[in-house]
PDB file of C-alpha atoms in Angstrom:
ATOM      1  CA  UNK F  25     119.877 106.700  35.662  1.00 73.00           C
ATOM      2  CA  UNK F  26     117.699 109.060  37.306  1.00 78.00           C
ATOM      3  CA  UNK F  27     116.019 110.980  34.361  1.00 79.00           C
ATOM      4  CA  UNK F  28     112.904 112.495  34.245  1.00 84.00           C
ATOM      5  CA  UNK F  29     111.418 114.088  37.519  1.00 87.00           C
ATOM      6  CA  UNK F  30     112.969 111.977  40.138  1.00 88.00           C
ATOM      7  CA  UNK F  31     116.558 113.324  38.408  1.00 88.00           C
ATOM      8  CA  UNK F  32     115.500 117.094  38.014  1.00 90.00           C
ATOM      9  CA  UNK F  33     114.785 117.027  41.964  1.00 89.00           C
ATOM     10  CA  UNK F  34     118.267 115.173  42.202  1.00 90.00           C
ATOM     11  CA  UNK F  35     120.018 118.115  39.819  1.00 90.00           C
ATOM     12  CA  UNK F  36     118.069 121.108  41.626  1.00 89.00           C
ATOM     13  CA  UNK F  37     119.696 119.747  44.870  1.00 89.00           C
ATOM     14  CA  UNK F  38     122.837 119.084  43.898  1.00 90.00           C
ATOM     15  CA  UNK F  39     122.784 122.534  42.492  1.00 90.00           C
ATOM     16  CA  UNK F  40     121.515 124.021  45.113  1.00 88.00           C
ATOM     17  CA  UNK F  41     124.635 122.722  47.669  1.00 89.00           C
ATOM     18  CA  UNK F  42     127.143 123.279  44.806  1.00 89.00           C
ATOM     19  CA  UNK F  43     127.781 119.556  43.587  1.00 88.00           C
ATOM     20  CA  UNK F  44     128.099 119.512  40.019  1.00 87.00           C
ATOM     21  CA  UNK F  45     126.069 116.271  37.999  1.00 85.00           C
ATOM     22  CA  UNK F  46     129.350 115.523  35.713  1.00 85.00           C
ATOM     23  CA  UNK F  47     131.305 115.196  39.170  1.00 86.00           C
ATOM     24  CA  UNK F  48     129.109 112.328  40.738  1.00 89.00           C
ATOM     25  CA  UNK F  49     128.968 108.658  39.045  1.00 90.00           C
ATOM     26  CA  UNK F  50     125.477 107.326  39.180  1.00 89.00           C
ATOM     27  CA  UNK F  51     124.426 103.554  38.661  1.00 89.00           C
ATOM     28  CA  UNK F  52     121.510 101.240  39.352  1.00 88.00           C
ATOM     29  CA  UNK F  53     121.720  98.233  41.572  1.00 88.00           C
ATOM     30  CA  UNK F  54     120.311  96.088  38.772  1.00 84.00           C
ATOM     31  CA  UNK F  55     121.736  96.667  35.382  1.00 79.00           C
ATOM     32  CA  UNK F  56     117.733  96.255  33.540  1.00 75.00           C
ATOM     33  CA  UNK F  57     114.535  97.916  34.444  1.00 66.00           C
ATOM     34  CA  UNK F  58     112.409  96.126  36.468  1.00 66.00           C
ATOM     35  CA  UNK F  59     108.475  96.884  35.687  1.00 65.00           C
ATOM     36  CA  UNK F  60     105.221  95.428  37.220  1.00 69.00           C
ATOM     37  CA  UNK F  61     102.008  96.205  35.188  1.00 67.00           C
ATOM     38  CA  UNK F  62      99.979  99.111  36.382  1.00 63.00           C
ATOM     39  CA  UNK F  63      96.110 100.208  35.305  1.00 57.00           C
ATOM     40  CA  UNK F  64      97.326 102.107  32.626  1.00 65.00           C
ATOM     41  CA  UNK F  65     100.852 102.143  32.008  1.00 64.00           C
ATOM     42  CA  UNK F  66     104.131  99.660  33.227  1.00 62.00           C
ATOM     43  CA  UNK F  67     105.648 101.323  36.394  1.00 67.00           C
ATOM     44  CA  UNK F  68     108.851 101.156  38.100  1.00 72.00           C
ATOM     45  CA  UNK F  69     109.235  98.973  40.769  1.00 73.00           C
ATOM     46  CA  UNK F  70     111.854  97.617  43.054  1.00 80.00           C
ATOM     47  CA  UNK F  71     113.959  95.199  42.091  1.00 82.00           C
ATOM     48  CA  UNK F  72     113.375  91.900  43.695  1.00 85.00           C
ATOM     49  CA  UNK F  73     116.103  90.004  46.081  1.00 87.00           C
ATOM     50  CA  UNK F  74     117.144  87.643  43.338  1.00 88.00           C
ATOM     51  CA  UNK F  75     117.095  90.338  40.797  1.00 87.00           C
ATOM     52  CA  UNK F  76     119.236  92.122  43.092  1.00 85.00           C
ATOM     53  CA  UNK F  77     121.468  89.026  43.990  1.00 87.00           C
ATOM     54  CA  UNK F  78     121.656  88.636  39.842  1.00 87.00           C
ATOM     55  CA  UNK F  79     123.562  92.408  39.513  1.00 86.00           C
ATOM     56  CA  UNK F  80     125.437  92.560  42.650  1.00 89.00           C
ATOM     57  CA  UNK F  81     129.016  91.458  41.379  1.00 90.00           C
ATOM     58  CA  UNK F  82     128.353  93.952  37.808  1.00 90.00           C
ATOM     59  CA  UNK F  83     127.795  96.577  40.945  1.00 90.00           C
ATOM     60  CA  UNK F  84     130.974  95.650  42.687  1.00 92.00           C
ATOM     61  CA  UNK F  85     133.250  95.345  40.089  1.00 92.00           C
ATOM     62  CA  UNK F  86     131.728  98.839  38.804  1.00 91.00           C
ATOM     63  CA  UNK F  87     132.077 100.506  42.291  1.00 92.00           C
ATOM     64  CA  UNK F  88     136.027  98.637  42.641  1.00 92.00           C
ATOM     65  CA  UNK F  89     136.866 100.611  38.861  1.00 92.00           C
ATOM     66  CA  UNK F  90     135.341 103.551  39.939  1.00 92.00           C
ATOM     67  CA  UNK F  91     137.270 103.518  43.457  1.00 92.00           C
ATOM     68  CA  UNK F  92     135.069 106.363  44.687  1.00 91.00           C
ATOM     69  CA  UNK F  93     135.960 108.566  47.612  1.00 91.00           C
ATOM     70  CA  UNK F  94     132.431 108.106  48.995  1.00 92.00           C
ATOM     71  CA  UNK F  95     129.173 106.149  48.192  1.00 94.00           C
ATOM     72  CA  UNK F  96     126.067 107.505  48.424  1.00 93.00           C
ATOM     73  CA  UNK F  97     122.635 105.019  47.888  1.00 93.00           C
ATOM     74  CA  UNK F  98     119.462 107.538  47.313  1.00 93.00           C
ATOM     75  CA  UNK F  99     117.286 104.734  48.402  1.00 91.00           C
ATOM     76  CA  UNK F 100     116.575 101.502  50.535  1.00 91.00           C
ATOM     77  CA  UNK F 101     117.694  99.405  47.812  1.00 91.00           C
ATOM     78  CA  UNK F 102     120.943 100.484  47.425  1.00 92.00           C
ATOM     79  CA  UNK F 103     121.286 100.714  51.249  1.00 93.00           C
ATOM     80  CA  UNK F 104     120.115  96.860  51.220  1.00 93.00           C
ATOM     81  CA  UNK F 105     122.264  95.706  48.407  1.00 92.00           C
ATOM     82  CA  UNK F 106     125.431  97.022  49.414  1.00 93.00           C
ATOM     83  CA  UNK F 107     125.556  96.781  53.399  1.00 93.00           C
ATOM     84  CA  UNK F 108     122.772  94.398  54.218  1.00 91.00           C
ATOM     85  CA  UNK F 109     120.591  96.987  56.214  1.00 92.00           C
ATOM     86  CA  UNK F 110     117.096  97.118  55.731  1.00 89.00           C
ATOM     87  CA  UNK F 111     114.824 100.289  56.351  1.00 88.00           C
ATOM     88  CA  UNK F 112     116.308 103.574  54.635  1.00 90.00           C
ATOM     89  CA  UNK F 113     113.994 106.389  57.314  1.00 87.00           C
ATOM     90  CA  UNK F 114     116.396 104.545  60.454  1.00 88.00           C
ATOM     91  CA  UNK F 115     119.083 104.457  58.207  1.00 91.00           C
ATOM     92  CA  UNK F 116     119.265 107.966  56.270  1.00 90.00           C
ATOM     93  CA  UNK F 117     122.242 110.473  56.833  1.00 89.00           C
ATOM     94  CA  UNK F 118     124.136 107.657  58.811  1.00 89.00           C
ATOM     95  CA  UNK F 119     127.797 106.744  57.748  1.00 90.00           C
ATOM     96  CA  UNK F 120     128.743 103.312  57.310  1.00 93.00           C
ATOM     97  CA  UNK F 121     131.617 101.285  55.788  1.00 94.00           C
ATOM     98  CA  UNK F 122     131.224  99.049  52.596  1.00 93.00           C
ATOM     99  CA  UNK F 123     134.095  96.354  52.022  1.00 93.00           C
ATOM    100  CA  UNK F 124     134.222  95.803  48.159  1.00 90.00           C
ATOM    101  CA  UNK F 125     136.376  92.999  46.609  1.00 87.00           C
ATOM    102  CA  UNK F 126     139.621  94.147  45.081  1.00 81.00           C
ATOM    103  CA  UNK F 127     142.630  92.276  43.383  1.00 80.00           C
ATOM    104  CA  UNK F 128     144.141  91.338  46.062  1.00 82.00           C
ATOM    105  CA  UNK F 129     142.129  92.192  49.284  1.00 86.00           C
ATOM    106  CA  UNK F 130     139.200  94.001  50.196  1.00 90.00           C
ATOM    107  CA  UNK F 131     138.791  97.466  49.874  1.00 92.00           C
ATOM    108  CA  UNK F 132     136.709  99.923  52.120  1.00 93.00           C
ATOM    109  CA  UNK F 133     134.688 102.753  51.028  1.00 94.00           C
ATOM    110  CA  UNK F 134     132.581 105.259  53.127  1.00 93.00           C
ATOM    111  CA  UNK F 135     128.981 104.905  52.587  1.00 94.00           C
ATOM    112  CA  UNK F 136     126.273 107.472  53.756  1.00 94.00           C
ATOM    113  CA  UNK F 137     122.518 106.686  52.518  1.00 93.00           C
ATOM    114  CA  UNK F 138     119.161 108.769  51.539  1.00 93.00           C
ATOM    115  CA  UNK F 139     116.273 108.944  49.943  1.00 92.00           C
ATOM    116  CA  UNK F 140     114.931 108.242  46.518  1.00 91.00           C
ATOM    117  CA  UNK F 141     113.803 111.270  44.635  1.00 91.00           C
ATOM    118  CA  UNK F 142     111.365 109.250  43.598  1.00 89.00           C
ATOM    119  CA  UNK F 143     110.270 109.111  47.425  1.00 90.00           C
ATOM    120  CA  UNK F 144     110.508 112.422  48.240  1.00 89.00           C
ATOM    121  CA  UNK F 145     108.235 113.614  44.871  1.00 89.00           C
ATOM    122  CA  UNK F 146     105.660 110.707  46.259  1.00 87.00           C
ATOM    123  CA  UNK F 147     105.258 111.942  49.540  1.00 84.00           C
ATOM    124  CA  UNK F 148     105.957 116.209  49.797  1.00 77.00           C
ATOM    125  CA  UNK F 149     103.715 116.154  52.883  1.00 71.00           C
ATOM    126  CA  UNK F 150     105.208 113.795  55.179  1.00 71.00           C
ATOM    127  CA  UNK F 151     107.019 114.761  58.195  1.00 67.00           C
ATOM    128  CA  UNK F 152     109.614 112.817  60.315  1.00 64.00           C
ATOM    129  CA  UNK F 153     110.030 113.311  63.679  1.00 57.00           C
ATOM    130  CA  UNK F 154     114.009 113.900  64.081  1.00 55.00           C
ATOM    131  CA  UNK F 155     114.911 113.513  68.214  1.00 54.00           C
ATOM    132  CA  UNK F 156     118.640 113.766  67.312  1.00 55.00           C
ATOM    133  CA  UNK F 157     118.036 117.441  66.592  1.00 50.00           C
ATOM    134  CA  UNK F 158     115.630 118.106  69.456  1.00 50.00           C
ATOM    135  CA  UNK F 159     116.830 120.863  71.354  1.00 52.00           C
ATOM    136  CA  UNK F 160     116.525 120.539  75.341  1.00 54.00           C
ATOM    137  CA  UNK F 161     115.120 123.513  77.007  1.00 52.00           C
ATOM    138  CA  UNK F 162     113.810 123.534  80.695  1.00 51.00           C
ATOM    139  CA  UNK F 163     114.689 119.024  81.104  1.00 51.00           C
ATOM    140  CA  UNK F 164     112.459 118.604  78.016  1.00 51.00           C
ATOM    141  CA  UNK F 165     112.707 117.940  74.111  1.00 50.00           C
ATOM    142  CA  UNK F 166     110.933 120.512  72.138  1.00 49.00           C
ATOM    143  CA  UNK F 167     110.812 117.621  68.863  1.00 49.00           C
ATOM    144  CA  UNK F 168     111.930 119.425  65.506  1.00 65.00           C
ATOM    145  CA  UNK F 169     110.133 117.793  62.088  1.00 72.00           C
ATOM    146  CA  UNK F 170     111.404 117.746  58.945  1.00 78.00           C
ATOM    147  CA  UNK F 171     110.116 116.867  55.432  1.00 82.00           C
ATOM    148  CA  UNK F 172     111.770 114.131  53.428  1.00 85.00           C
ATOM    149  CA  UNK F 173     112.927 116.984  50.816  1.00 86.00           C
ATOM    150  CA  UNK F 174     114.298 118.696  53.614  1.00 86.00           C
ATOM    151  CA  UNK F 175     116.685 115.430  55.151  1.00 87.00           C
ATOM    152  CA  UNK F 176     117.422 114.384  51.507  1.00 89.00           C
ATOM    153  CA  UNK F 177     119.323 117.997  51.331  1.00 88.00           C
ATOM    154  CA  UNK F 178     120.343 117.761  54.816  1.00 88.00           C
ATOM    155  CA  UNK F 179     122.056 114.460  53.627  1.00 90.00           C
ATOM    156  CA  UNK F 180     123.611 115.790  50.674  1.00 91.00           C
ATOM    157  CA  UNK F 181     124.959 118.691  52.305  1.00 90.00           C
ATOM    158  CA  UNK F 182     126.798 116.185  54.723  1.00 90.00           C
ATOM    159  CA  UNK F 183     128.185 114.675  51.993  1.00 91.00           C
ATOM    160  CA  UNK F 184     129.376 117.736  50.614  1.00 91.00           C
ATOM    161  CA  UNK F 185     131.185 118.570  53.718  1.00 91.00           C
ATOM    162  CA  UNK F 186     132.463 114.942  53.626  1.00 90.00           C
ATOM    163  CA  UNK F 187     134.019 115.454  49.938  1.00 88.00           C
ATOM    164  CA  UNK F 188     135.719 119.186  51.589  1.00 90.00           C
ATOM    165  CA  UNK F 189     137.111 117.874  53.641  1.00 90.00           C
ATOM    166  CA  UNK F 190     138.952 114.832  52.173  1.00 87.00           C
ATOM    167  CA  UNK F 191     140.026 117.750  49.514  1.00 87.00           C
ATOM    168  CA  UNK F 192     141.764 119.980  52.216  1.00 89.00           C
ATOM    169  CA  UNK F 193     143.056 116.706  53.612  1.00 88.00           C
ATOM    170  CA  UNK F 194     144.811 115.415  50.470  1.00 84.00           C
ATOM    171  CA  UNK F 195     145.453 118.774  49.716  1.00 84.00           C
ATOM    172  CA  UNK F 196     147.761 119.456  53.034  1.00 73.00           C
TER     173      UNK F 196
END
């Protein structure tokens, strides 16, 4: 997964926040490719509910073997698939839980979502309005934009912080 363009953005970020690539496990949602036919060439597209429905357990059972310390989904699709929640601009740099099915009970994992590469190489112009970070200065919001480059860093550095600290916690 994530070769080509969409994976050198993913690499020159993780580089640039000091996550290594051989330290992360990466997966798809669905196992195959899923293609619709363009003008000139067969393009990517997302998976559809059932397809998505079809993988789920392979992705649960991978996710349970792995027993990561933190899940990250670059993408609505992973967000969907894994804690029901549509809509990955609402959704982005939030933390939630995802209950996986173990042995002999459930199992929680921390869960914190972003964008696709793929998004963020589609659309280097767009701006989103952030009014968590809007400073207040004399009873009103000066609003601060961002780029979706800019958030999907933002996001990984979170997660970053999130993996130091469960280090010097497990480390005390």
């Amino acid at each position: 997964p994530f070769v080509g363009r969409s994976g050198d953005a993913l690499d020159c970020v993780l580089k640039e926040i000091g996550i290594k690539r051989e330290d992360v496990f990466i997966d798809n949602v669905v196992a195959c490719f899923t293609y619709s036919k363009g003008a000139k060439k067969l393009r990517q597209r997302d998976p559809s509910p059932t397809e998505v429905a079809n993988c789920r357990q392979r992705l649960l059972d991978t996710i349970y073997q792995i027993d990561p310390y933190l899940i990250v989904t670059l993408g609505g699709v992973g967000l969907k698939a894994l804690t029901g929640k549509p809509g990955i601009t609402t959704n982005r740099g939030r933390l939630f839980t995802v209950k996986i099915p173990g042995f002999y009970k459930m199992v929680s994992y921390p869960l914190i979502a972003t964008f696709h590469p793929a998004y963020i190489l589609r659309n280097p112009a767009l701006v989103y309005h952030r009014p968590e970070a809007q400073p207040k200065t004399r009873d009103r919001y000066i609003p601060t934009y961002m780029s979706p480059a800019d958030l999907f860093v933002e996001d990984l550095k979170v997660v970053k912080d999130f993996l130091q600290r469960l280090d010097a916690f497990y480390a005390t």
